[in-house]
Amino acid sequence: MAGKWVRMVTAQTPTNIAVIKYWGKRDEALILPVNDSISVTLDPAHLCTTTTVAVSPSFDQDRMWLNGKEISLAGGRFQSCLREIRSRACDVEDEEKGIKIAKKEWENLHLHIASYNNFPTAAGLASSAAGFACLVFALAKLMNAKEDQSQLSAIARQGSGSACRSLYGGFVKWIMGNDEDGRDSLAVQLADEKHWDDLVIIIAVVSSRQKETSSTSGMRETVETSLLLKHRAKEIVPKRIVQMEEAIKNRDFASFAQLTCTDSNQFHAVCLDTSPPIFYMNDTSHRIISVVEKWNRSEGVPQVAYTFDAGPNAVMIARDRKAASLLLQRLLFHFPPNADTDLNSYIIGDKSILQDAGIQKKEDVDALPPPSNIKDDIPSHKFRGDVSYFICTRPGRGPVLLSDKSQALLNPETGLPK
Ligand code: DP6
């Protein structure tokens, strides 16, 4: 096995947004949740992690680079994922390169890992979900592990809970499971991304100066102090999960939207019920909720659902393209870009929604009329600069291998970042 060969695999994995939230663990080390959760996978074209994993007899330790910067792999979560996946490694034979790795050799071989997010990490969008899912998926391919996606999801779960839901595209359920060892706490796909392809997703990345409480410590404090969480996990979520599965199956947008908004609001209520209370949403988040609620009410049937994770960013799911373009007009009316921000960097992702909304240039934003449901006696305030930018996207596919060698993040000769 001596020699200077390097074997590499590159994968791309999406991020996901929960519509029924995971909040609270019953086991901190294994990352076992107190309730089931359901998510929508986001299109990797706009939000994803790309990871290259490499193995070589010339590597003398496990190393990892995130967005070009070397980071430590010493943390328990990385170590759990690496240990779990190594224990499932199988024989690998690459005839083309003349490489043969026997199952038992994997425990002595070191890995290099390079990971890159196609969205700003500072934006507070779930980067750990896509990151751990991609790490586990890529390593499983490198090591020829025979596990299926659900079994891999149970490994990714040990990196970050929400990561287990990024092993599938479309609509995904994380089943909390009962076993103490966590083997039945895994993700399953409810429907793929084509099942409900009318949906359009608009994310408002909200400007924030506040340092947020991490999900991990926030949920620990909630478990320790909130009675509302106990009620939520025991009485509310089990029923909501059934209703949400039904809404997704029937593409029933009215129920889907009602359940999504209510569950997001209950998650934030549970944060407020924590001692000391945790605030993730800010004034801008609340204003966005008002805009959507008012519009939904004036239309009589819901046009848009909103949901917020552990931060102020709003994820809005519109029933179709028409609703999405009307939503974008409303959002741009209330939250126009700063003078020094151009439209092209203010709306990113699938820009065709902007065309549908009839907005080609920044002047078109200033010319937008006040949304029609605003009565004359209510001032239609503008909050310029309170949103950093918007991302237009849609439900997307699960992890894929990238066979194009030019997309690898590590040099095929040295195994070091390119
Ligand atoms: C609010 O998965 O980030 O996004 O398991 O401690 O890594 P750890 O937490 P994490 O929590 C995500 C919480 C959430 C809701 C959700 O994604 O379901």
GROMACS .gro file of C-alpha atoms and ligand atoms in nm:
model
  436
    1MET     CA    1   0.000   0.000   0.000
    2ALA     CA    2   0.305   0.227   0.014
    3GLY     CA    3   0.344   0.495  -0.247
    4LYS     CA    4   0.225   0.844  -0.303
    5TRP     CA    5  -0.126   0.793  -0.432
    6VAL     CA    6  -0.417   1.008  -0.319
    7ARG     CA    7  -0.777   0.888  -0.351
    8MET     CA    8  -1.046   1.158  -0.347
    9VAL     CA    9  -1.421   1.197  -0.359
   10THR     CA   10  -1.616   1.524  -0.396
   11ALA     CA   11  -1.981   1.564  -0.301
   12GLN     CA   12  -2.239   1.840  -0.284
   13THR     CA   13  -2.511   1.850  -0.019
   14PRO     CA   14  -2.804   2.087   0.032
   15THR     CA   15  -2.915   2.273   0.340
   16ASN     CA   16  -3.268   2.241   0.477
   17ILE     CA   17  -3.529   2.449   0.657
   18ALA     CA   18  -3.752   2.291   0.921
   19VAL     CA   19  -4.127   2.348   0.891
   20ILE     CA   20  -4.187   2.149   1.211
   21LYS     CA   21  -3.894   2.240   1.434
   22TYR     CA   22  -3.639   2.030   1.617
   23TRP     CA   23  -3.566   2.202   1.949
   24GLY     CA   24  -3.444   2.010   2.253
   25LYS     CA   25  -3.237   1.695   2.304
   26ARG     CA   26  -3.305   1.396   2.524
   27ASP     CA   27  -2.941   1.286   2.481
   28GLU     CA   28  -2.673   1.551   2.426
   29ALA     CA   29  -2.386   1.325   2.320
   30LEU     CA   30  -2.581   1.116   2.068
   31ILE     CA   31  -2.795   1.415   1.962
   32LEU     CA   32  -3.135   1.253   2.015
   33PRO     CA   33  -3.429   1.494   1.991
   34VAL     CA   34  -3.738   1.531   2.210
   35ASN     CA   35  -3.968   1.533   1.905
   36ASP     CA   36  -3.991   1.443   1.537
   37SER     CA   37  -3.929   1.725   1.287
   38ILE     CA   38  -4.002   1.787   0.918
   39SER     CA   39  -3.802   1.997   0.672
   40VAL     CA   40  -3.787   2.115   0.314
   41THR     CA   41  -3.453   2.070   0.138
   42LEU     CA   42  -3.334   2.385  -0.038
   43ASP     CA   43  -3.203   2.389  -0.395
   44PRO     CA   44  -2.825   2.330  -0.379
   45ALA     CA   45  -2.781   2.563  -0.678
   46HIS     CA   46  -2.832   2.848  -0.431
   47LEU     CA   47  -2.742   2.705  -0.091
   48CYS     CA   48  -2.512   2.406  -0.051
   49THR     CA   49  -2.186   2.270   0.083
   50THR     CA   50  -1.925   2.110  -0.140
   51THR     CA   51  -1.679   1.876   0.033
   52THR     CA   52  -1.377   1.689  -0.098
   53VAL     CA   53  -1.243   1.405   0.117
   54ALA     CA   54  -0.908   1.244   0.044
   55VAL     CA   55  -0.709   0.951   0.178
   56SER     CA   56  -0.341   0.879   0.124
   57PRO     CA   57  -0.070   0.676   0.300
   58SER     CA   58   0.137   0.995   0.291
   59PHE     CA   59  -0.101   1.188   0.522
   60ASP     CA   60   0.022   1.185   0.882
   61GLN     CA   61  -0.293   1.319   1.052
   62ASP     CA   62  -0.661   1.397   0.987
   63ARG     CA   63  -0.695   1.760   0.872
   64MET     CA   64  -0.982   1.983   0.764
   65TRP     CA   65  -1.017   2.317   0.585
   66LEU     CA   66  -1.345   2.514   0.588
   67ASN     CA   67  -1.381   2.786   0.325
   68GLY     CA   68  -1.002   2.773   0.278
   69LYS     CA   69  -0.909   2.806   0.646
   70GLU     CA   70  -0.775   2.512   0.847
   71ILE     CA   71  -1.003   2.419   1.139
   72SER     CA   72  -0.964   2.172   1.424
   73LEU     CA   73  -1.119   1.827   1.402
   74ALA     CA   74  -1.071   1.771   1.776
   75GLY     CA   75  -1.437   1.840   1.868
   76GLY     CA   76  -1.652   1.551   1.983
   77ARG     CA   77  -1.900   1.591   1.697
   78PHE     CA   78  -1.637   1.556   1.423
   79GLN     CA   79  -1.480   1.269   1.611
   80SER     CA   80  -1.815   1.086   1.641
   81CYS     CA   81  -1.880   1.117   1.269
   82LEU     CA   82  -1.528   1.006   1.175
   83ARG     CA   83  -1.538   0.712   1.415
   84GLU     CA   84  -1.881   0.595   1.302
   85ILE     CA   85  -1.802   0.613   0.934
   86ARG     CA   86  -1.454   0.453   0.970
   87SER     CA   87  -1.611   0.158   1.148
   88ARG     CA   88  -1.830   0.099   0.841
   89ALA     CA   89  -1.552   0.126   0.582
   90CYS     CA   90  -1.513  -0.163   0.335
   91ASP     CA   91  -1.253  -0.286   0.087
   92VAL     CA   92  -1.181  -0.035  -0.188
   93GLU     CA   93  -1.023  -0.112  -0.520
   94ASP     CA   94  -0.937   0.152  -0.780
   95GLU     CA   95  -0.797  -0.043  -1.077
   96GLU     CA   96  -0.726   0.266  -1.283
   97LYS     CA   97  -0.494   0.409  -1.018
   98GLY     CA   98  -0.378   0.070  -0.893
   99ILE     CA   99  -0.502   0.142  -0.540
  100LYS     CA  100  -0.622  -0.129  -0.304
  101ILE     CA  101  -0.734  -0.050   0.049
  102ALA     CA  102  -0.843  -0.339   0.269
  103LYS     CA  103  -1.124  -0.286   0.522
  104LYS     CA  104  -0.892  -0.315   0.821
  105GLU     CA  105  -0.645  -0.059   0.683
  106TRP     CA  106  -0.888   0.232   0.713
  107GLU     CA  107  -0.836   0.276   1.086
  108ASN     CA  108  -0.469   0.361   1.027
  109LEU     CA  109  -0.514   0.584   0.724
  110HIS     CA  110  -0.553   0.960   0.765
  111LEU     CA  111  -0.796   1.190   0.588
  112HIS     CA  112  -0.788   1.537   0.442
  113ILE     CA  113  -1.120   1.719   0.418
  114ALA     CA  114  -1.195   2.049   0.244
  115SER     CA  115  -1.538   2.205   0.262
  116TYR     CA  116  -1.687   2.513   0.101
  117ASN     CA  117  -2.028   2.684   0.140
  118ASN     CA  118  -2.169   2.862  -0.166
  119PHE     CA  119  -2.338   3.115   0.065
  120PRO     CA  120  -2.190   3.352   0.324
  121THR     CA  121  -2.136   3.163   0.651
  122ALA     CA  122  -2.180   3.488   0.840
  123ALA     CA  123  -2.539   3.513   0.716
  124GLY     CA  124  -2.656   3.275   0.988
  125LEU     CA  125  -2.802   3.023   0.744
  126ALA     CA  126  -2.781   2.661   0.857
  127SER     CA  127  -2.431   2.579   0.738
  128SER     CA  128  -2.368   2.299   0.988
  129ALA     CA  129  -2.661   2.098   0.848
  130ALA     CA  130  -2.525   2.090   0.494
  131GLY     CA  131  -2.167   2.060   0.625
  132PHE     CA  132  -2.203   1.747   0.838
  133ALA     CA  133  -2.435   1.583   0.585
  134CYS     CA  134  -2.178   1.641   0.313
  135LEU     CA  135  -1.889   1.516   0.527
  136VAL     CA  136  -2.066   1.190   0.609
  137PHE     CA  137  -2.198   1.137   0.255
  138ALA     CA  138  -1.856   1.197   0.094
  139LEU     CA  139  -1.669   0.979   0.346
  140ALA     CA  140  -1.918   0.695   0.294
  141LYS     CA  141  -1.842   0.703  -0.080
  142LEU     CA  142  -1.466   0.729  -0.025
  143MET     CA  143  -1.469   0.432   0.213
  144ASN     CA  144  -1.722   0.229   0.017
  145ALA     CA  145  -1.952   0.207   0.320
  146LYS     CA  146  -2.263   0.009   0.225
  147GLU     CA  147  -2.505   0.207   0.446
  148ASP     CA  148  -2.818   0.353   0.286
  149GLN     CA  149  -2.913   0.723   0.312
  150SER     CA  150  -3.118   0.673   0.630
  151GLN     CA  151  -2.834   0.492   0.805
  152LEU     CA  152  -2.596   0.769   0.695
  153SER     CA  153  -2.843   1.025   0.830
  154ALA     CA  154  -2.809   0.868   1.176
  155ILE     CA  155  -2.432   0.931   1.154
  156ALA     CA  156  -2.471   1.290   1.026
  157ARG     CA  157  -2.714   1.346   1.316
  158GLN     CA  158  -2.421   1.302   1.554
  159GLY     CA  159  -2.249   1.599   1.389
  160SER     CA  160  -2.552   1.829   1.411
  161GLY     CA  161  -2.912   1.724   1.460
  162SER     CA  162  -3.055   1.912   1.163
  163ALA     CA  163  -2.782   1.763   0.938
  164CYS     CA  164  -2.961   1.428   0.928
  165ARG     CA  165  -3.241   1.586   0.723
  166SER     CA  166  -2.995   1.703   0.453
  167LEU     CA  167  -2.930   1.346   0.330
  168TYR     CA  168  -3.247   1.366   0.120
  169GLY     CA  169  -3.404   1.609  -0.124
  170GLY     CA  170  -3.763   1.731  -0.114
  171PHE     CA  171  -3.959   1.682   0.209
  172VAL     CA  172  -3.790   1.500   0.492
  173LYS     CA  173  -3.891   1.371   0.835
  174TRP     CA  174  -3.645   1.313   1.119
  175ILE     CA  175  -3.798   1.034   1.325
  176MET     CA  176  -3.695   1.089   1.688
  177GLY     CA  177  -3.673   0.713   1.759
  178ASN     CA  178  -3.690   0.524   2.089
  179ASP     CA  179  -3.364   0.330   2.119
  180GLU     CA  180  -3.115   0.450   2.376
  181ASP     CA  181  -2.825   0.403   2.137
  182GLY     CA  182  -2.993   0.626   1.876
  183ARG     CA  183  -2.994   0.375   1.593
  184ASP     CA  184  -3.359   0.445   1.510
  185SER     CA  185  -3.325   0.825   1.525
  186LEU     CA  186  -3.290   0.892   1.154
  187ALA     CA  187  -3.427   1.075   0.852
  188VAL     CA  188  -3.668   0.942   0.590
  189GLN     CA  189  -3.788   1.108   0.272
  190LEU     CA  190  -4.160   1.195   0.268
  191ALA     CA  191  -4.165   1.313  -0.096
  192ASP     CA  192  -3.902   1.417  -0.346
  193GLU     CA  193  -3.849   1.771  -0.476
  194LYS     CA  194  -4.064   1.712  -0.787
  195HIS     CA  195  -4.370   1.620  -0.581
  196TRP     CA  196  -4.458   1.986  -0.511
  197ASP     CA  197  -4.261   2.195  -0.756
  198ASP     CA  198  -4.494   2.498  -0.754
  199LEU     CA  199  -4.338   2.617  -0.429
  200VAL     CA  200  -4.097   2.911  -0.439
  201ILE     CA  201  -3.879   3.004  -0.143
  202ILE     CA  202  -3.760   3.357  -0.060
  203ILE     CA  203  -3.512   3.406   0.222
  204ALA     CA  204  -3.466   3.749   0.378
  205VAL     CA  205  -3.117   3.772   0.527
  206VAL     CA  206  -3.184   4.021   0.805
  207SER     CA  207  -2.916   4.262   0.919
  208SER     CA  208  -2.823   4.197   1.279
  209ARG     CA  209  -2.552   4.319   1.512
  210GLN     CA  210  -2.654   4.091   1.793
  211LYS     CA  211  -2.449   3.784   1.884
  212GLU     CA  212  -2.697   3.501   1.889
  213THR     CA  213  -2.718   3.212   2.134
  214SER     CA  214  -2.609   2.895   1.950
  215SER     CA  215  -2.878   2.635   1.884
  216THR     CA  216  -2.689   2.384   2.094
  217SER     CA  217  -2.672   2.592   2.412
  218GLY     CA  218  -3.011   2.754   2.350
  219MET     CA  219  -3.192   2.422   2.332
  220ARG     CA  220  -3.005   2.292   2.635
  221GLU     CA  221  -3.134   2.588   2.840
  222THR     CA  222  -3.485   2.537   2.703
  223VAL     CA  223  -3.486   2.169   2.801
  224GLU     CA  224  -3.370   2.263   3.151
  225THR     CA  225  -3.618   2.542   3.214
  226SER     CA  226  -3.922   2.546   2.984
  227LEU     CA  227  -4.246   2.372   3.078
  228LEU     CA  228  -4.392   2.484   2.748
  229LEU     CA  229  -4.134   2.269   2.566
  230LYS     CA  230  -4.254   1.959   2.752
  231HIS     CA  231  -4.611   2.033   2.649
  232ARG     CA  232  -4.502   2.104   2.290
  233ALA     CA  233  -4.299   1.783   2.255
  234LYS     CA  234  -4.559   1.559   2.419
  235GLU     CA  235  -4.894   1.702   2.313
  236ILE     CA  236  -4.848   1.937   2.018
  237VAL     CA  237  -4.579   1.809   1.782
  238PRO     CA  238  -4.699   1.447   1.747
  239LYS     CA  239  -5.036   1.569   1.613
  240ARG     CA  240  -4.877   1.840   1.401
  241ILE     CA  241  -4.641   1.591   1.237
  242VAL     CA  242  -4.937   1.382   1.120
  243GLN     CA  243  -5.114   1.692   0.986
  244MET     CA  244  -4.801   1.819   0.812
  245GLU     CA  245  -4.739   1.484   0.644
  246GLU     CA  246  -5.096   1.492   0.520
  247ALA     CA  247  -5.063   1.852   0.394
  248ILE     CA  248  -4.744   1.765   0.205
  249LYS     CA  249  -4.895   1.449   0.057
  250ASN     CA  250  -5.202   1.639  -0.070
  251ARG     CA  251  -5.012   1.957  -0.164
  252ASP     CA  252  -5.257   2.137   0.060
  253PHE     CA  253  -5.093   2.479   0.081
  254ALA     CA  254  -5.346   2.629   0.324
  255SER     CA  255  -5.270   2.363   0.589
  256PHE     CA  256  -4.901   2.358   0.507
  257ALA     CA  257  -4.875   2.735   0.559
  258GLN     CA  258  -5.087   2.738   0.873
  259LEU     CA  259  -4.882   2.457   1.033
  260THR     CA  260  -4.546   2.605   0.927
  261CYS     CA  261  -4.618   2.953   1.066
  262THR     CA  262  -4.774   2.822   1.387
  263ASP     CA  263  -4.484   2.588   1.452
  264SER     CA  264  -4.223   2.858   1.393
  265ASN     CA  265  -4.409   3.090   1.629
  266GLN     CA  266  -4.435   2.817   1.892
  267PHE     CA  267  -4.063   2.746   1.866
  268HIS     CA  268  -3.992   3.115   1.936
  269ALA     CA  269  -4.248   3.111   2.216
  270VAL     CA  270  -4.059   2.819   2.370
  271CYS     CA  271  -3.740   3.027   2.345
  272LEU     CA  272  -3.917   3.310   2.528
  273ASP     CA  273  -4.034   3.058   2.789
  274THR     CA  274  -3.669   2.967   2.856
  275SER     CA  275  -3.497   3.115   3.160
  276PRO     CA  276  -3.322   3.347   3.088
  277PRO     CA  277  -3.535   3.408   2.776
  278ILE     CA  278  -3.379   3.370   2.431
  279PHE     CA  279  -3.467   3.617   2.155
  280TYR     CA  280  -3.384   3.506   1.803
  281MET     CA  281  -3.621   3.725   1.603
  282ASN     CA  282  -3.575   4.103   1.594
  283ASP     CA  283  -3.797   4.397   1.489
  284THR     CA  284  -3.734   4.328   1.120
  285SER     CA  285  -3.838   3.964   1.166
  286HIS     CA  286  -4.158   4.078   1.335
  287ARG     CA  287  -4.229   4.327   1.055
  288ILE     CA  288  -4.188   4.055   0.795
  289ILE     CA  289  -4.437   3.838   0.986
  290SER     CA  290  -4.684   4.130   0.982
  291VAL     CA  291  -4.643   4.187   0.608
  292VAL     CA  292  -4.711   3.818   0.536
  293GLU     CA  293  -4.995   3.782   0.788
  294LYS     CA  294  -5.172   4.094   0.659
  295TRP     CA  295  -5.142   3.987   0.300
  296ASN     CA  296  -5.259   3.630   0.371
  297ARG     CA  297  -5.558   3.767   0.557
  298SER     CA  298  -5.650   4.012   0.282
  299GLU     CA  299  -5.637   3.733   0.022
  300GLY     CA  300  -5.859   3.505   0.230
  301VAL     CA  301  -5.636   3.204   0.153
  302PRO     CA  302  -5.269   3.180   0.252
  303GLN     CA  303  -5.026   3.283  -0.022
  304VAL     CA  304  -4.706   3.252   0.179
  305ALA     CA  305  -4.575   3.064   0.483
  306TYR     CA  306  -4.293   3.198   0.699
  307THR     CA  307  -4.052   3.026   0.932
  308PHE     CA  308  -3.754   3.143   1.141
  309ASP     CA  309  -3.469   2.936   1.287
  310ALA     CA  310  -3.227   3.037   1.560
  311GLY     CA  311  -3.171   3.385   1.417
  312PRO     CA  312  -3.360   3.680   1.263
  313ASN     CA  313  -3.362   3.558   0.898
  314ALA     CA  314  -3.703   3.490   0.747
  315VAL     CA  315  -3.764   3.191   0.521
  316MET     CA  316  -4.083   3.244   0.322
  317ILE     CA  317  -4.245   2.971   0.115
  318ALA     CA  318  -4.483   3.099  -0.155
  319ARG     CA  319  -4.758   2.878  -0.297
  320ASP     CA  320  -4.647   2.942  -0.658
  321ARG     CA  321  -4.447   3.180  -0.881
  322LYS     CA  322  -4.729   3.431  -0.901
  323ALA     CA  323  -4.751   3.456  -0.522
  324ALA     CA  324  -4.369   3.473  -0.501
  325SER     CA  325  -4.347   3.769  -0.739
  326LEU     CA  326  -4.623   3.955  -0.553
  327LEU     CA  327  -4.446   3.875  -0.226
  328LEU     CA  328  -4.119   4.009  -0.360
  329GLN     CA  329  -4.290   4.334  -0.464
  330ARG     CA  330  -4.429   4.372  -0.114
  331LEU     CA  331  -4.098   4.292   0.051
  332LEU     CA  332  -3.908   4.533  -0.172
  333PHE     CA  333  -4.164   4.805  -0.103
  334HIS     CA  334  -4.111   4.779   0.273
  335PHE     CA  335  -3.743   4.682   0.270
  336PRO     CA  336  -3.575   4.863  -0.021
  337PRO     CA  337  -3.198   4.833  -0.063
  338ASN     CA  338  -2.955   5.092   0.073
  339ALA     CA  339  -2.834   5.361  -0.164
  340ASP     CA  340  -2.498   5.186  -0.209
  341THR     CA  341  -2.644   4.838  -0.275
  342ASP     CA  342  -2.718   4.742  -0.635
  343LEU     CA  343  -3.020   4.533  -0.723
  344ASN     CA  344  -2.809   4.250  -0.859
  345SER     CA  345  -2.649   4.183  -0.522
  346TYR     CA  346  -2.970   4.260  -0.329
  347ILE     CA  347  -3.168   3.977  -0.490
  348ILE     CA  348  -2.959   3.666  -0.543
  349GLY     CA  349  -3.036   3.307  -0.646
  350ASP     CA  350  -3.317   3.257  -0.897
  351LYS     CA  351  -3.348   3.609  -1.035
  352SER     CA  352  -3.631   3.516  -1.273
  353ILE     CA  353  -3.879   3.591  -0.990
  354LEU     CA  354  -3.760   3.952  -1.010
  355GLN     CA  355  -3.848   3.962  -1.380
  356ASP     CA  356  -4.192   3.818  -1.303
  357ALA     CA  357  -4.234   4.099  -1.053
  358GLY     CA  358  -4.156   4.350  -1.331
  359ILE     CA  359  -3.845   4.481  -1.159
  360GLN     CA  360  -3.544   4.534  -1.382
  361LYS     CA  361  -3.358   4.817  -1.215
  362LYS     CA  362  -3.332   4.986  -0.880
  363GLU     CA  363  -3.562   5.272  -0.985
  364ASP     CA  364  -3.838   5.015  -1.036
  365VAL     CA  365  -3.814   4.936  -0.662
  366ASP     CA  366  -3.862   5.303  -0.568
  367ALA     CA  367  -4.160   5.323  -0.804
  368LEU     CA  368  -4.344   5.029  -0.641
  369PRO     CA  369  -4.692   5.136  -0.526
  370PRO     CA  370  -4.795   5.066  -0.164
  371PRO     CA  371  -4.933   4.710  -0.136
  372SER     CA  372  -5.308   4.713  -0.194
  373ASN     CA  373  -5.414   4.568   0.141
  374ILE     CA  374  -5.267   4.866   0.324
  375LYS     CA  375  -5.555   5.092   0.418
  376ASP     CA  376  -5.504   5.463   0.372
  377ASP     CA  377  -5.502   5.532   0.743
  378ILE     CA  378  -5.210   5.293   0.807
  379PRO     CA  379  -4.879   5.451   0.707
  380SER     CA  380  -4.688   5.221   0.471
  381HIS     CA  381  -4.348   5.247   0.635
  382LYS     CA  382  -4.025   5.173   0.461
  383PHE     CA  383  -3.733   5.014   0.644
  384ARG     CA  384  -3.444   5.079   0.410
  385GLY     CA  385  -3.136   4.868   0.482
  386ASP     CA  386  -3.298   4.643   0.744
  387VAL     CA  387  -3.266   4.342   0.510
  388SER     CA  388  -2.910   4.270   0.387
  389TYR     CA  389  -3.029   4.077   0.081
  390PHE     CA  390  -3.286   3.826  -0.044
  391ILE     CA  391  -3.221   3.476  -0.180
  392CYS     CA  392  -3.479   3.332  -0.424
  393THR     CA  393  -3.478   2.954  -0.436
  394ARG     CA  394  -3.701   2.643  -0.434
  395PRO     CA  395  -3.719   2.292  -0.289
  396GLY     CA  396  -3.419   2.093  -0.414
  397ARG     CA  397  -3.250   1.759  -0.449
  398GLY     CA  398  -3.042   1.560  -0.202
  399PRO     CA  399  -2.665   1.493  -0.197
  400VAL     CA  400  -2.480   1.411  -0.519
  401LEU     CA  401  -2.129   1.305  -0.611
  402LEU     CA  402  -1.940   1.549  -0.835
  403SER     CA  403  -1.746   1.344  -1.087
  404ASP     CA  404  -1.595   1.648  -1.260
  405LYS     CA  405  -1.242   1.651  -1.117
  406SER     CA  406  -1.211   2.027  -1.166
  407GLN     CA  407  -1.469   2.075  -0.888
  408ALA     CA  408  -1.249   1.900  -0.629
  409LEU     CA  409  -1.128   2.129  -0.351
  410LEU     CA  410  -0.807   1.934  -0.288
  411ASN     CA  411  -0.509   1.895  -0.519
  412PRO     CA  412  -0.509   1.537  -0.660
  413GLU     CA  413  -0.131   1.506  -0.621
  414THR     CA  414  -0.068   1.662  -0.281
  415GLY     CA  415  -0.410   1.626  -0.115
  416LEU     CA  416  -0.379   1.987   0.005
  417PRO     CA  417  -0.629   2.269  -0.067
  418LYS     CA  418  -0.607   2.402  -0.422
  419DP6     C1  419  -3.388   2.602   1.507
  419DP6     O1  420  -2.912   2.114   1.434
  419DP6     O2  421  -2.812   2.343   1.468
  419DP6     O3  422  -3.272   2.516   1.318
  419DP6     O4  423  -2.810   1.947   1.698
  419DP6     O5  424  -2.714   2.114   1.855
  419DP6     O6  425  -2.623   2.096   1.622
  419DP6     P1  426  -2.745   2.081   1.713
  419DP6     O7  427  -2.849   2.192   1.666
  419DP6     P2  428  -2.897   2.233   1.521
  419DP6     O8  429  -3.042   2.293   1.559
  419DP6     C2  430  -3.130   2.336   1.463
  419DP6     C3  431  -3.247   2.401   1.528
  419DP6     C4  432  -3.339   2.477   1.435
  419DP6     C5  433  -3.463   2.394   1.401
  419DP6     C6  434  -3.445   2.282   1.302
  419DP6     O9  435  -3.359   2.289   1.212
  419DP6    O10  436  -3.524   2.186   1.313
   0.00000   0.00000   0.00000
